Every structure is written in structure tokens, then in C-alpha cells.
mmCIF file of N, CA and C in Angstrom:
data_model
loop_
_atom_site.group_PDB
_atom_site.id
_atom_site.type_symbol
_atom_site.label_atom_id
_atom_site.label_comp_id
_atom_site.label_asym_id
_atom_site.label_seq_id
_atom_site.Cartn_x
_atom_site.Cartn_y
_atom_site.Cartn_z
ATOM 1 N N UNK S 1 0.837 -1.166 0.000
ATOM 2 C CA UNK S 1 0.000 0.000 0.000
ATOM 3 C C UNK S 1 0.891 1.243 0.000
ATOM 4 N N UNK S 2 0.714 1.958 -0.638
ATOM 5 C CA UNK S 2 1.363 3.011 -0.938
ATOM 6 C C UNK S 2 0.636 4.268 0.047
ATOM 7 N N UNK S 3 2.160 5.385 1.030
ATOM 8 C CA UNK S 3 1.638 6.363 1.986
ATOM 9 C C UNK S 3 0.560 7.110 1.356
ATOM 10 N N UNK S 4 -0.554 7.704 1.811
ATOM 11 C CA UNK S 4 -1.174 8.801 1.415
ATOM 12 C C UNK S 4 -0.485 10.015 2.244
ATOM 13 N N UNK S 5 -0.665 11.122 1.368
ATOM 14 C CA UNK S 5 -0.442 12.512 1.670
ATOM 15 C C UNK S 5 -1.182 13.139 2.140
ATOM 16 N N UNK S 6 -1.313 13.755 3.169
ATOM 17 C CA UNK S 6 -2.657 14.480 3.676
ATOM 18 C C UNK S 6 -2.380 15.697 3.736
ATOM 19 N N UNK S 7 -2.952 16.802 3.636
ATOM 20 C CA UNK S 7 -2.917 18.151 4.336
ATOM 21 C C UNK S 7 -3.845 18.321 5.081
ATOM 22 N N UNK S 8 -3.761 18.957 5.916
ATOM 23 C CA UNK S 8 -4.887 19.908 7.348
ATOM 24 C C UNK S 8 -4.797 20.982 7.471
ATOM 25 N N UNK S 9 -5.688 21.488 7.471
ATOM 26 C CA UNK S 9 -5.816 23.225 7.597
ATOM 27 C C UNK S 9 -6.458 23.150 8.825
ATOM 28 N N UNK S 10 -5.422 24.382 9.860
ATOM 29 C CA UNK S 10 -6.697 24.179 11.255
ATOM 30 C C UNK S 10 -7.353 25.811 10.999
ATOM 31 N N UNK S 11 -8.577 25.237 11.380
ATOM 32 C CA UNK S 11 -9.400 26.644 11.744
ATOM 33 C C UNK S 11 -9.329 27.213 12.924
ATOM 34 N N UNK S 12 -9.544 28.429 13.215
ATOM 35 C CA UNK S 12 -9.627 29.310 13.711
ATOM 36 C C UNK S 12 -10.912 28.907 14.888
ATOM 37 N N UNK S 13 -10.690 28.516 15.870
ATOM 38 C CA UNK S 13 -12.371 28.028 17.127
ATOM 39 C C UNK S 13 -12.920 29.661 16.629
ATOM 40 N N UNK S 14 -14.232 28.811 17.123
ATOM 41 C CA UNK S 14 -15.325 29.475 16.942
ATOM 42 C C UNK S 14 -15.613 30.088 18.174
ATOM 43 N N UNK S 15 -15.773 31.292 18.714
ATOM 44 C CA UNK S 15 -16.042 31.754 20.101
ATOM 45 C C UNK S 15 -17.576 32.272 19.999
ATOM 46 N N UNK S 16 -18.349 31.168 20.916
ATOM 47 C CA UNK S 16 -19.641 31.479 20.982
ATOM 48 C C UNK S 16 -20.052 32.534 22.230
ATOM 49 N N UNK S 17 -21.316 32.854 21.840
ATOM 50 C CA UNK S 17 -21.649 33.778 23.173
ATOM 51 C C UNK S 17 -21.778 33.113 24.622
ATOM 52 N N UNK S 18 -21.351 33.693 25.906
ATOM 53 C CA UNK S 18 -21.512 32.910 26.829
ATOM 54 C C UNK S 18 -22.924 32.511 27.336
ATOM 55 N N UNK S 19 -22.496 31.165 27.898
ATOM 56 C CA UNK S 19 -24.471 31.010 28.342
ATOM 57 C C UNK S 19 -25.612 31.507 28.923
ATOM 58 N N UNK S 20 -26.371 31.368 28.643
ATOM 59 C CA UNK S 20 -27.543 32.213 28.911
ATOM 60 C C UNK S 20 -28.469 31.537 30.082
ATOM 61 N N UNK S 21 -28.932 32.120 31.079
ATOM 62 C CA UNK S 21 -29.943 31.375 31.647
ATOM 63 C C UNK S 21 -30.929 30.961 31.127
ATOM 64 N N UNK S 22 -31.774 31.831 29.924
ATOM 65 C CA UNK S 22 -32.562 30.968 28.964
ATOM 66 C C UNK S 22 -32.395 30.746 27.866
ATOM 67 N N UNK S 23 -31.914 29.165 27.654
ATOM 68 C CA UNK S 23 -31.614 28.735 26.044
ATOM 69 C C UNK S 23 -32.070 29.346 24.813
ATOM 70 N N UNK S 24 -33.052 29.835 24.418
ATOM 71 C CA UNK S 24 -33.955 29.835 23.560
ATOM 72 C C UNK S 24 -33.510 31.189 23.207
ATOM 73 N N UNK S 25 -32.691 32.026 24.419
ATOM 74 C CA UNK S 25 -31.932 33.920 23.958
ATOM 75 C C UNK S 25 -31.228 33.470 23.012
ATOM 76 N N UNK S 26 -29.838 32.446 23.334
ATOM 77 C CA UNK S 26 -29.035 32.402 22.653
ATOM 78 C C UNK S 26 -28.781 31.421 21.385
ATOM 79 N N UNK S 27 -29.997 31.412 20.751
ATOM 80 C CA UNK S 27 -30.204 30.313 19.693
ATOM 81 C C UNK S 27 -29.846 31.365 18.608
ATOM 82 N N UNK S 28 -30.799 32.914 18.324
ATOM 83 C CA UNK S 28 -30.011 33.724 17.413
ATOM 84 C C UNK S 28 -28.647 34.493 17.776
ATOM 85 N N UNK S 29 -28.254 34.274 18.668
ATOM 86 C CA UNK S 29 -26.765 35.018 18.596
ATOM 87 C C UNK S 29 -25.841 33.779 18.052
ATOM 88 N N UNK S 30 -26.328 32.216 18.335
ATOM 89 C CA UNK S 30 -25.507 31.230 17.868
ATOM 90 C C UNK S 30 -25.673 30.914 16.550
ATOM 91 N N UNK S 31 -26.891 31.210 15.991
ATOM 92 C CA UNK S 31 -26.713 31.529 13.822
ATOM 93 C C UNK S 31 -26.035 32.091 13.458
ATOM 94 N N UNK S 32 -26.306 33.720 14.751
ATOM 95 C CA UNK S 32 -25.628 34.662 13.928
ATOM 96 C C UNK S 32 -23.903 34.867 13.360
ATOM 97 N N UNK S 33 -23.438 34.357 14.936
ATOM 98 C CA UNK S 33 -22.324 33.595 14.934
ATOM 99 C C UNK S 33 -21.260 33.032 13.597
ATOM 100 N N UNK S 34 -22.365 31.769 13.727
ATOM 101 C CA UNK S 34 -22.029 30.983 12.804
ATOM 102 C C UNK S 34 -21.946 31.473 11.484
ATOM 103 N N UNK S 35 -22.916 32.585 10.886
ATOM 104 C CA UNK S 35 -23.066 32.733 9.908
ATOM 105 C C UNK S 35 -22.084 33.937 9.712
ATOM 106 N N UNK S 36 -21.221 34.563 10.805
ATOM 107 C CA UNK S 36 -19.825 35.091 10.589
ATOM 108 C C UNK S 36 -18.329 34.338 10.600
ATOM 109 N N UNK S 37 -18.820 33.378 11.161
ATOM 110 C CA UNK S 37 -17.528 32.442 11.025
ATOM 111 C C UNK S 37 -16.802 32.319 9.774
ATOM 112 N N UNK S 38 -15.180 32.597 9.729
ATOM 113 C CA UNK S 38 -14.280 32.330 8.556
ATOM 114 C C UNK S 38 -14.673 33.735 7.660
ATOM 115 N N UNK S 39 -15.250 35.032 7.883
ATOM 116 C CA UNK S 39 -15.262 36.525 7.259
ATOM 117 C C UNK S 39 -13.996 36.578 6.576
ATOM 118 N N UNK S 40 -13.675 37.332 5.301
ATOM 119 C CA UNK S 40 -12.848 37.728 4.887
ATOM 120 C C UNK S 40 -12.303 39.259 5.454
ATOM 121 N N UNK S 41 -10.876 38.980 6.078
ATOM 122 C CA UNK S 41 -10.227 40.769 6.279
ATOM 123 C C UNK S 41 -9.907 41.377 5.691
ATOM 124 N N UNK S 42 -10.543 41.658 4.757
ATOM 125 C CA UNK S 42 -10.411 42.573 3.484
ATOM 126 C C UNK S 42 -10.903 44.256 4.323
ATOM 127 N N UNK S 43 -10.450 45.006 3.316
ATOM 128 C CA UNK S 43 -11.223 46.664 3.687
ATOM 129 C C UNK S 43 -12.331 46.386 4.408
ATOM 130 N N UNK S 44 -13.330 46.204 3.504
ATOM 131 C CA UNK S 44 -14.687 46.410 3.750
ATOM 132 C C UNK S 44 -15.220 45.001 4.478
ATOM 133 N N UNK S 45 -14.419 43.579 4.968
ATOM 134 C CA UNK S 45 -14.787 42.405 5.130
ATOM 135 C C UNK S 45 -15.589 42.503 6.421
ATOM 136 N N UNK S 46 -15.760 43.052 7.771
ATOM 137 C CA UNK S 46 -16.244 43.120 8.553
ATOM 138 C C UNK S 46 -17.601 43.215 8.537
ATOM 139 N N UNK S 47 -18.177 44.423 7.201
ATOM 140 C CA UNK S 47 -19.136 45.349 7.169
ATOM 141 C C UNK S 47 -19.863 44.604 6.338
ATOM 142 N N UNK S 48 -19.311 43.936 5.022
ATOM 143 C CA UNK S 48 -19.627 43.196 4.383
ATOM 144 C C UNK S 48 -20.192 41.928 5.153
ATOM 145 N N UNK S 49 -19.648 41.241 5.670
ATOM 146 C CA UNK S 49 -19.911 40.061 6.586
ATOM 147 C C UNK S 49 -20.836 39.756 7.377
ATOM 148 N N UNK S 50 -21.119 41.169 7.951
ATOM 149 C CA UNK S 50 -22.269 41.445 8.956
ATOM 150 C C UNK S 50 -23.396 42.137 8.181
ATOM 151 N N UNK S 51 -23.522 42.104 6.856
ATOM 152 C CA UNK S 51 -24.533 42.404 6.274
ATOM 153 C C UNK S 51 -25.197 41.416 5.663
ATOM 154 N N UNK S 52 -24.452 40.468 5.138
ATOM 155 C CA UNK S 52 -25.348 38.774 4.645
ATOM 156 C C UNK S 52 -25.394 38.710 5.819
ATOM 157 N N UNK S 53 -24.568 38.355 6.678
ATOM 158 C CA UNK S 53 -24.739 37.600 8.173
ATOM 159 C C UNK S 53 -26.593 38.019 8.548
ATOM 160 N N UNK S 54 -26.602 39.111 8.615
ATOM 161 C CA UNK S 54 -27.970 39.991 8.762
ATOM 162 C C UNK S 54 -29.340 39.085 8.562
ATOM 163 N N UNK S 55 -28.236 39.493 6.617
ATOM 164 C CA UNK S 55 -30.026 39.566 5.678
ATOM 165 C C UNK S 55 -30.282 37.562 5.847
ATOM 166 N N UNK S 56 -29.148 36.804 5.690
ATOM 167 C CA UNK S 56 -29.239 35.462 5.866
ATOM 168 C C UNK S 56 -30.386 35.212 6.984
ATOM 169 N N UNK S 57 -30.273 35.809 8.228
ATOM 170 C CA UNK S 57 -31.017 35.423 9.391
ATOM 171 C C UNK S 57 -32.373 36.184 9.309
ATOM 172 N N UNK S 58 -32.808 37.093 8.331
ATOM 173 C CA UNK S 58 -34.040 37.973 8.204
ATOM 174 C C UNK S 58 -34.169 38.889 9.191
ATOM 175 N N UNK S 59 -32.916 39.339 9.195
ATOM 176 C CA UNK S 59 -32.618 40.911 10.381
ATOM 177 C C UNK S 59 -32.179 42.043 9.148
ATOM 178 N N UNK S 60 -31.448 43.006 9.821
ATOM 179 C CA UNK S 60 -30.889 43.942 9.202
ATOM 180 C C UNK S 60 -30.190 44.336 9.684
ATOM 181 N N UNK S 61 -28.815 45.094 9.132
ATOM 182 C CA UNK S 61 -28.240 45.530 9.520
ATOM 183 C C UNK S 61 -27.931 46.966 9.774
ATOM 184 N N UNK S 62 -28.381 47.788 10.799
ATOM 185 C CA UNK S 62 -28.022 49.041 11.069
ATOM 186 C C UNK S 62 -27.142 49.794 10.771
ATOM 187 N N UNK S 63 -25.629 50.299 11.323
ATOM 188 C CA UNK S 63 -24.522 50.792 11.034
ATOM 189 C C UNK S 63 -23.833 49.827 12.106
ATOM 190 N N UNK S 64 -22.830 50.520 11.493
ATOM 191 C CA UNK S 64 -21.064 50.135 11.909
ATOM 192 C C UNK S 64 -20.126 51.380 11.892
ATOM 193 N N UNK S 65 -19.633 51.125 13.524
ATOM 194 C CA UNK S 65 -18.980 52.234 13.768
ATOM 195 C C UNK S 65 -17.612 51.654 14.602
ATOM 196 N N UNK S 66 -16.537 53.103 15.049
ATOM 197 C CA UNK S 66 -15.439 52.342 15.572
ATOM 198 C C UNK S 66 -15.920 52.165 17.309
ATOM 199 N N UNK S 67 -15.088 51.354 18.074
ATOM 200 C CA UNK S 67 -15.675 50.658 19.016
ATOM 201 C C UNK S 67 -15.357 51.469 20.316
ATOM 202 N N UNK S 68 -14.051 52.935 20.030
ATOM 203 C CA UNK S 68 -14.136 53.869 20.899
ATOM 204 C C UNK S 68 -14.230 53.674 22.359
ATOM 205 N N UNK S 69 -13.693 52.261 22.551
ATOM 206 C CA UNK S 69 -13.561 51.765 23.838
ATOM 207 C C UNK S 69 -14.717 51.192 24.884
ATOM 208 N N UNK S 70 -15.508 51.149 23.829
ATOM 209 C CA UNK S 70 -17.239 50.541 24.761
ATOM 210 C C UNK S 70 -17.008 48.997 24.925
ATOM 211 N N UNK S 71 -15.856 48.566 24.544
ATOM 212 C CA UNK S 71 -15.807 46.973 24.428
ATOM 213 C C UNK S 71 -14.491 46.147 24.803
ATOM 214 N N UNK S 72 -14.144 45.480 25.536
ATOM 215 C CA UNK S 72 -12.827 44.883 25.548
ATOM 216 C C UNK S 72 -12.381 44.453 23.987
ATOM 217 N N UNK S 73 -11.500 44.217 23.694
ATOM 218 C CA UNK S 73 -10.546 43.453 22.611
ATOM 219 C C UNK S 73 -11.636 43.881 21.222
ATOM 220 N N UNK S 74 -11.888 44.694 21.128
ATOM 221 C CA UNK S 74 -12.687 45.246 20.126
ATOM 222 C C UNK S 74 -12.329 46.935 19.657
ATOM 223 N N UNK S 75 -11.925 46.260 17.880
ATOM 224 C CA UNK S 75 -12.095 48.083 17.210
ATOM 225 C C UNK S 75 -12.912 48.067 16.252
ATOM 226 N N UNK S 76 -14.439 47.642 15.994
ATOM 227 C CA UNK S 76 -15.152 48.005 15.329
ATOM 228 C C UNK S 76 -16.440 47.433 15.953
ATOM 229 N N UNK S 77 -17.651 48.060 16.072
ATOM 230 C CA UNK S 77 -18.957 47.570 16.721
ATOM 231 C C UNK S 77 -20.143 47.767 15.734
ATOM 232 N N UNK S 78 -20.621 46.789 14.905
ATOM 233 C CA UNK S 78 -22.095 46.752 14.049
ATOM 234 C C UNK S 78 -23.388 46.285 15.013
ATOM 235 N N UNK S 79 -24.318 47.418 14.727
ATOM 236 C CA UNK S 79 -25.642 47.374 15.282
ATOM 237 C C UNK S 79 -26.580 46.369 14.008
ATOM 238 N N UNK S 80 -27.367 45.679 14.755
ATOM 239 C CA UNK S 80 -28.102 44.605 14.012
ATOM 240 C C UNK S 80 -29.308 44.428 14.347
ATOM 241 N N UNK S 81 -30.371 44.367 13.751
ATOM 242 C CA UNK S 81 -31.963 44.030 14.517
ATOM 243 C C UNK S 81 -31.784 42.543 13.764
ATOM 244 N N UNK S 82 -32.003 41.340 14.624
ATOM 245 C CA UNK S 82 -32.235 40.141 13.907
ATOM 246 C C UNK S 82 -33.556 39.002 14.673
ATOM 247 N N UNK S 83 -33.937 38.608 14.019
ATOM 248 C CA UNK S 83 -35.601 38.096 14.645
ATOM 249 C C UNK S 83 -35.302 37.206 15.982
ATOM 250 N N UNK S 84 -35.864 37.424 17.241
ATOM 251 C CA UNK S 84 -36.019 36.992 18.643
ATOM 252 C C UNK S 84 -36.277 35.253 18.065
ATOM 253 N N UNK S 85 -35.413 34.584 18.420
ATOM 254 C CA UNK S 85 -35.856 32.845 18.560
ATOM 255 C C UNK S 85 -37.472 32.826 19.194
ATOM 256 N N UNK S 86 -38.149 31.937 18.515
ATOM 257 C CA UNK S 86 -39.530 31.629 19.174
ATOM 258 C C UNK S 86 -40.480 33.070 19.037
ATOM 259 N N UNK S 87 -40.329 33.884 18.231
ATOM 260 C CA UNK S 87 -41.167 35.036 18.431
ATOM 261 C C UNK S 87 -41.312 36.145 16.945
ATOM 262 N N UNK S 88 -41.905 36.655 17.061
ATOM 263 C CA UNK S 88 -42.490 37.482 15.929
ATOM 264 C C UNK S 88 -41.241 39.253 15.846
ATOM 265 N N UNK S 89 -40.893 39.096 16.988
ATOM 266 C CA UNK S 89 -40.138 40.407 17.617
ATOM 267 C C UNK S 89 -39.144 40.448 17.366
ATOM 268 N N UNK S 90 -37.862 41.847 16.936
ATOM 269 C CA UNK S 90 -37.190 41.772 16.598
ATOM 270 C C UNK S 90 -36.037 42.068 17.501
ATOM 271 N N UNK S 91 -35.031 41.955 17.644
ATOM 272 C CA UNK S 91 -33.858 42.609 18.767
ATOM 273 C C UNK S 91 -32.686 42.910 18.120
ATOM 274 N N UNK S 92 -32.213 44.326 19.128
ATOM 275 C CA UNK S 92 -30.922 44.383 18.663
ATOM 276 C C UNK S 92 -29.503 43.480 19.163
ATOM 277 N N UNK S 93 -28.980 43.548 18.600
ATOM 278 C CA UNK S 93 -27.658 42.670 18.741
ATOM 279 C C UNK S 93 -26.159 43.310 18.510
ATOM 280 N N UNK S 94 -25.021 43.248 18.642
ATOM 281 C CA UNK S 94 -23.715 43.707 18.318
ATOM 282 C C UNK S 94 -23.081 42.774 18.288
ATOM 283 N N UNK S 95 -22.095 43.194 16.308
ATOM 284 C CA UNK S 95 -21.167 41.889 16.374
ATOM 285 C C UNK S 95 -19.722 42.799 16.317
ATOM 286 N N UNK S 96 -18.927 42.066 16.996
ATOM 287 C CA UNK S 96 -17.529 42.983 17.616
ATOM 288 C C UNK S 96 -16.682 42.546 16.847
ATOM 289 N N UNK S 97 -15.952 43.638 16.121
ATOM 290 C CA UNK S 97 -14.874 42.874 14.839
ATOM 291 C C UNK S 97 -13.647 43.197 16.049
ATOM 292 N N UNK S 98 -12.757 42.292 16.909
ATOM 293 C CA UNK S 98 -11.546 42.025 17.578
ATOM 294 C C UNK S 98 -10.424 43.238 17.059
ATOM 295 N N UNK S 99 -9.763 43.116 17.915
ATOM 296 C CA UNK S 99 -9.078 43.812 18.091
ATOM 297 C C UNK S 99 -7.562 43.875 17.063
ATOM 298 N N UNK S 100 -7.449 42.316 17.015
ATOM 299 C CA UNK S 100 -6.687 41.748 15.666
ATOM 300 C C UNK S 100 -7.104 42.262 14.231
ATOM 301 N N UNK S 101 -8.615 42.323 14.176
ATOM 302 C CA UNK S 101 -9.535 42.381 13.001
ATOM 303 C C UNK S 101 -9.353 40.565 12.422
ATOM 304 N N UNK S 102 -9.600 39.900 12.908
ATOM 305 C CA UNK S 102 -9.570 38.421 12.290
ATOM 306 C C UNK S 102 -10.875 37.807 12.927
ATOM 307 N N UNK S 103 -11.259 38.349 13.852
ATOM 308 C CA UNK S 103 -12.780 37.847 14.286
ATOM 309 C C UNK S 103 -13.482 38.642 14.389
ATOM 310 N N UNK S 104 -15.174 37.482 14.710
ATOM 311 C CA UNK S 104 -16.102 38.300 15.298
ATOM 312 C C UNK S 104 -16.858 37.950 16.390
ATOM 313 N N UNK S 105 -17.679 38.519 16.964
ATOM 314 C CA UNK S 105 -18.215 37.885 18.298
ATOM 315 C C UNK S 105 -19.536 38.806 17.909
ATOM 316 N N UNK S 106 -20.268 38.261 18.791
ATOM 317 C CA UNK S 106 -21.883 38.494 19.016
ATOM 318 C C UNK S 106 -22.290 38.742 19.863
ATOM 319 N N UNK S 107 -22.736 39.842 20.371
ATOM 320 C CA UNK S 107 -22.964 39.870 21.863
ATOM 321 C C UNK S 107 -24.444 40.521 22.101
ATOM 322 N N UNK S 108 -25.288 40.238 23.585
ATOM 323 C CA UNK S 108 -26.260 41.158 23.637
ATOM 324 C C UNK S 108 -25.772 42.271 24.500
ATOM 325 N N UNK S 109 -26.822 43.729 23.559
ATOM 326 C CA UNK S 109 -26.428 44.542 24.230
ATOM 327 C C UNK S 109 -25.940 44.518 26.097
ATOM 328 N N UNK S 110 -25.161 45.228 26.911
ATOM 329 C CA UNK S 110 -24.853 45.100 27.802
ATOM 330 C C UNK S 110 -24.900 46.518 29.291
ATOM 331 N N UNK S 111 -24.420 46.343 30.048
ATOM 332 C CA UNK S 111 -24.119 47.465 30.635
ATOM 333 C C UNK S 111 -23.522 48.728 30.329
ATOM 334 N N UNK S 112 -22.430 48.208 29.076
ATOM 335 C CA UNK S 112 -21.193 49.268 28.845
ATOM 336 C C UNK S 112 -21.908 49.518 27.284
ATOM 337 N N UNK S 113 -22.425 48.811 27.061
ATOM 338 C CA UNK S 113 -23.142 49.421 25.645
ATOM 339 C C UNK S 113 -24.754 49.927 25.642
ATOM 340 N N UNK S 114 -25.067 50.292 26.955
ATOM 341 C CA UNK S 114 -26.434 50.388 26.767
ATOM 342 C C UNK S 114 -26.791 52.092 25.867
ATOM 343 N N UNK S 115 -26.102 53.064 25.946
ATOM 344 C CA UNK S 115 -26.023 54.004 25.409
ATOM 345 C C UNK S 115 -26.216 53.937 23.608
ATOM 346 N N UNK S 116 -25.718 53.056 23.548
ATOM 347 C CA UNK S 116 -25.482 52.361 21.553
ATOM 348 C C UNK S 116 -26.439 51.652 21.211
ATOM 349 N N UNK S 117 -27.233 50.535 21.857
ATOM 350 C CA UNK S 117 -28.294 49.623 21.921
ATOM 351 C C UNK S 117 -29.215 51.224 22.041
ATOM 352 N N UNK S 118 -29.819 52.299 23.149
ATOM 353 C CA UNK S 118 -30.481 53.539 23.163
ATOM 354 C C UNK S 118 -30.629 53.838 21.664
ATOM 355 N N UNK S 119 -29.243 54.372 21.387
ATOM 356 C CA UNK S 119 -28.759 54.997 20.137
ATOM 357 C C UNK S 119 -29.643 53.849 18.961
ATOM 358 N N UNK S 120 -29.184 52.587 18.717
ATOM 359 C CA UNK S 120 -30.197 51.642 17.433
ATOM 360 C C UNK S 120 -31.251 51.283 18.004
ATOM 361 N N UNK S 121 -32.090 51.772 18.789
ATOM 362 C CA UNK S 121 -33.597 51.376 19.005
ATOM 363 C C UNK S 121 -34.033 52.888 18.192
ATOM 364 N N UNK S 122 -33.067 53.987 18.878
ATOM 365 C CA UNK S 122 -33.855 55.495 17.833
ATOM 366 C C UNK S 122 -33.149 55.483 16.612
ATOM 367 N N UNK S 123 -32.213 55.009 15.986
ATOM 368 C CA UNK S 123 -32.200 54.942 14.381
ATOM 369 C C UNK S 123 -33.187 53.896 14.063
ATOM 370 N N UNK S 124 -33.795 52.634 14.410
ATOM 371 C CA UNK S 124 -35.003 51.883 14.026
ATOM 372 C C UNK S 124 -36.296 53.070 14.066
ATOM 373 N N UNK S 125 -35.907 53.453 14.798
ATOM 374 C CA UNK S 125 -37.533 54.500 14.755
ATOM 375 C C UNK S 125 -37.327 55.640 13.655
ATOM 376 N N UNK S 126 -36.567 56.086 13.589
ATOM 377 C CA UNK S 126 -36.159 57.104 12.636
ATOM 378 C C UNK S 126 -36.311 56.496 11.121
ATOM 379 N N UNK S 127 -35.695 55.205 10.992
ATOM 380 C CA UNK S 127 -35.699 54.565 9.847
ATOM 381 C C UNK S 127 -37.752 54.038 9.690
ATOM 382 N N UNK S 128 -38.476 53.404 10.467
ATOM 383 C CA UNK S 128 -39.747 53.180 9.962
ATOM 384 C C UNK S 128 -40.337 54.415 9.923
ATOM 385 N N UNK S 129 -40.269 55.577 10.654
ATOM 386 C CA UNK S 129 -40.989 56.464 10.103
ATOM 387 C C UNK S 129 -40.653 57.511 8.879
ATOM 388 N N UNK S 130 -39.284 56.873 8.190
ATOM 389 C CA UNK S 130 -39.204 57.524 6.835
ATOM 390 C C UNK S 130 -40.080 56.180 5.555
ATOM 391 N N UNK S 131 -40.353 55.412 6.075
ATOM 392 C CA UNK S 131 -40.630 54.155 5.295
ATOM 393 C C UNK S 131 -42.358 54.879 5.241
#
């Protein structure tokens, strides 16, 4: 029998959001996730990424801005409305392009971002009442 040659490429782990007391929160931050996993770091790859990432899950994507220190290991922060697991309702979300720029993370709004989560509940309102 003759050796086979193999190659392996390792990926990059996937860093999910931490757990939730109720499962059913973190079912869309774990699509959303997923559906950023392996982004290209190109210029625009972040912004780009988190905009299929979005429209894939039947959310949208708000803006993207720099992260100005609202976040550990983070220099870029995208606002996202993407549909509540189990429900008709929509929520906002933030995906954190690292500090490297080689990842992303998903997070729900928080303590240190509640000012920005404020900020994309009134650009959602601003945006349906030009619609």
C-alpha cells in the first residue's frame, strides 16, 4: 500500500456567546455567529460580513462604527436588529470585529453598551418612520 499525503488546515475556534440562563436567547446570537464564522479581512470584510450575516437570518443591519472603547478586545462595533428565537419580535444585537480584526463575536447589548443599543432602538424608529 502506498503512503497517502494528507494536508490539514486548522481553523480558527469558533467563540460562541456565553451562556444564557434561557436557552432559547441564545439560539439567534448562535446563527448569527455561525453565519460570521471564517469573514474575509479585506477593507470592507467586517461590514460586508455582517450584512449577509444579517439579511441570511431575516434581520438587518443598522450601522457600523469604531468601538471607541465601549468593548474589551474590540475596534469596530455593528448594530443589528435580527428576529427573537420563538417570536415574531425583533432585537438588537452587536457583532464585535476584535481587536486583531480576524474575528467576530456576538454579543447582547450590555451594561457598557447600553447608550449604543439607546442609540439603534432610535435609528429603528427614525428609519420606519421615513418608510
Amino acid at each position: 500500500m502506498l503512503p497517502t499525503q494528507m494536508t490539514v488546515q486548522h481553523a480558527r475556534p469558533l467563540a460562541l456567546p456565553p451562556p444564557s440562563s434561557d436557552p432559547t436567547l441564545a439560539l439567534e446570537l448562535v446563527e448569527l455567529e455561525l453565519s460570521l464564522d471564517g469573514f474575509a479581512t479585506e477593507q470592507d470584510g467586517f461590514s460586508e460580513a455582517v450584512h449577509r450575516a444579517a439579511k441570511a437570518l431575516g434581520g438587518e443591519f443598522l450601522f457600523d462604527l469604531p468601538a471607541s472603547g465601549l468593548a474589551e478586545d474590540c475596534q469596530r462595533i455593528a448594530a443589528l436588529r435580527i428576529p427573537e428565537a420563538n417570536s415574531n419580535d425583533m432585537k438588537i444585537v452587536f457583532a464585535l470585529l476584535d481587536d486583531s480584526g480576524t474575528g467576530i463575536r456576538v454579543e447582547d447589548p450590555s451594561e457598557e453598551t447600553t447608550g449604543l443599543k439607546n442609540f439603534a432602538d432610535s435609528f429603528v424608529g427614525v428609519l420606519e418612520r421615513m418608510q
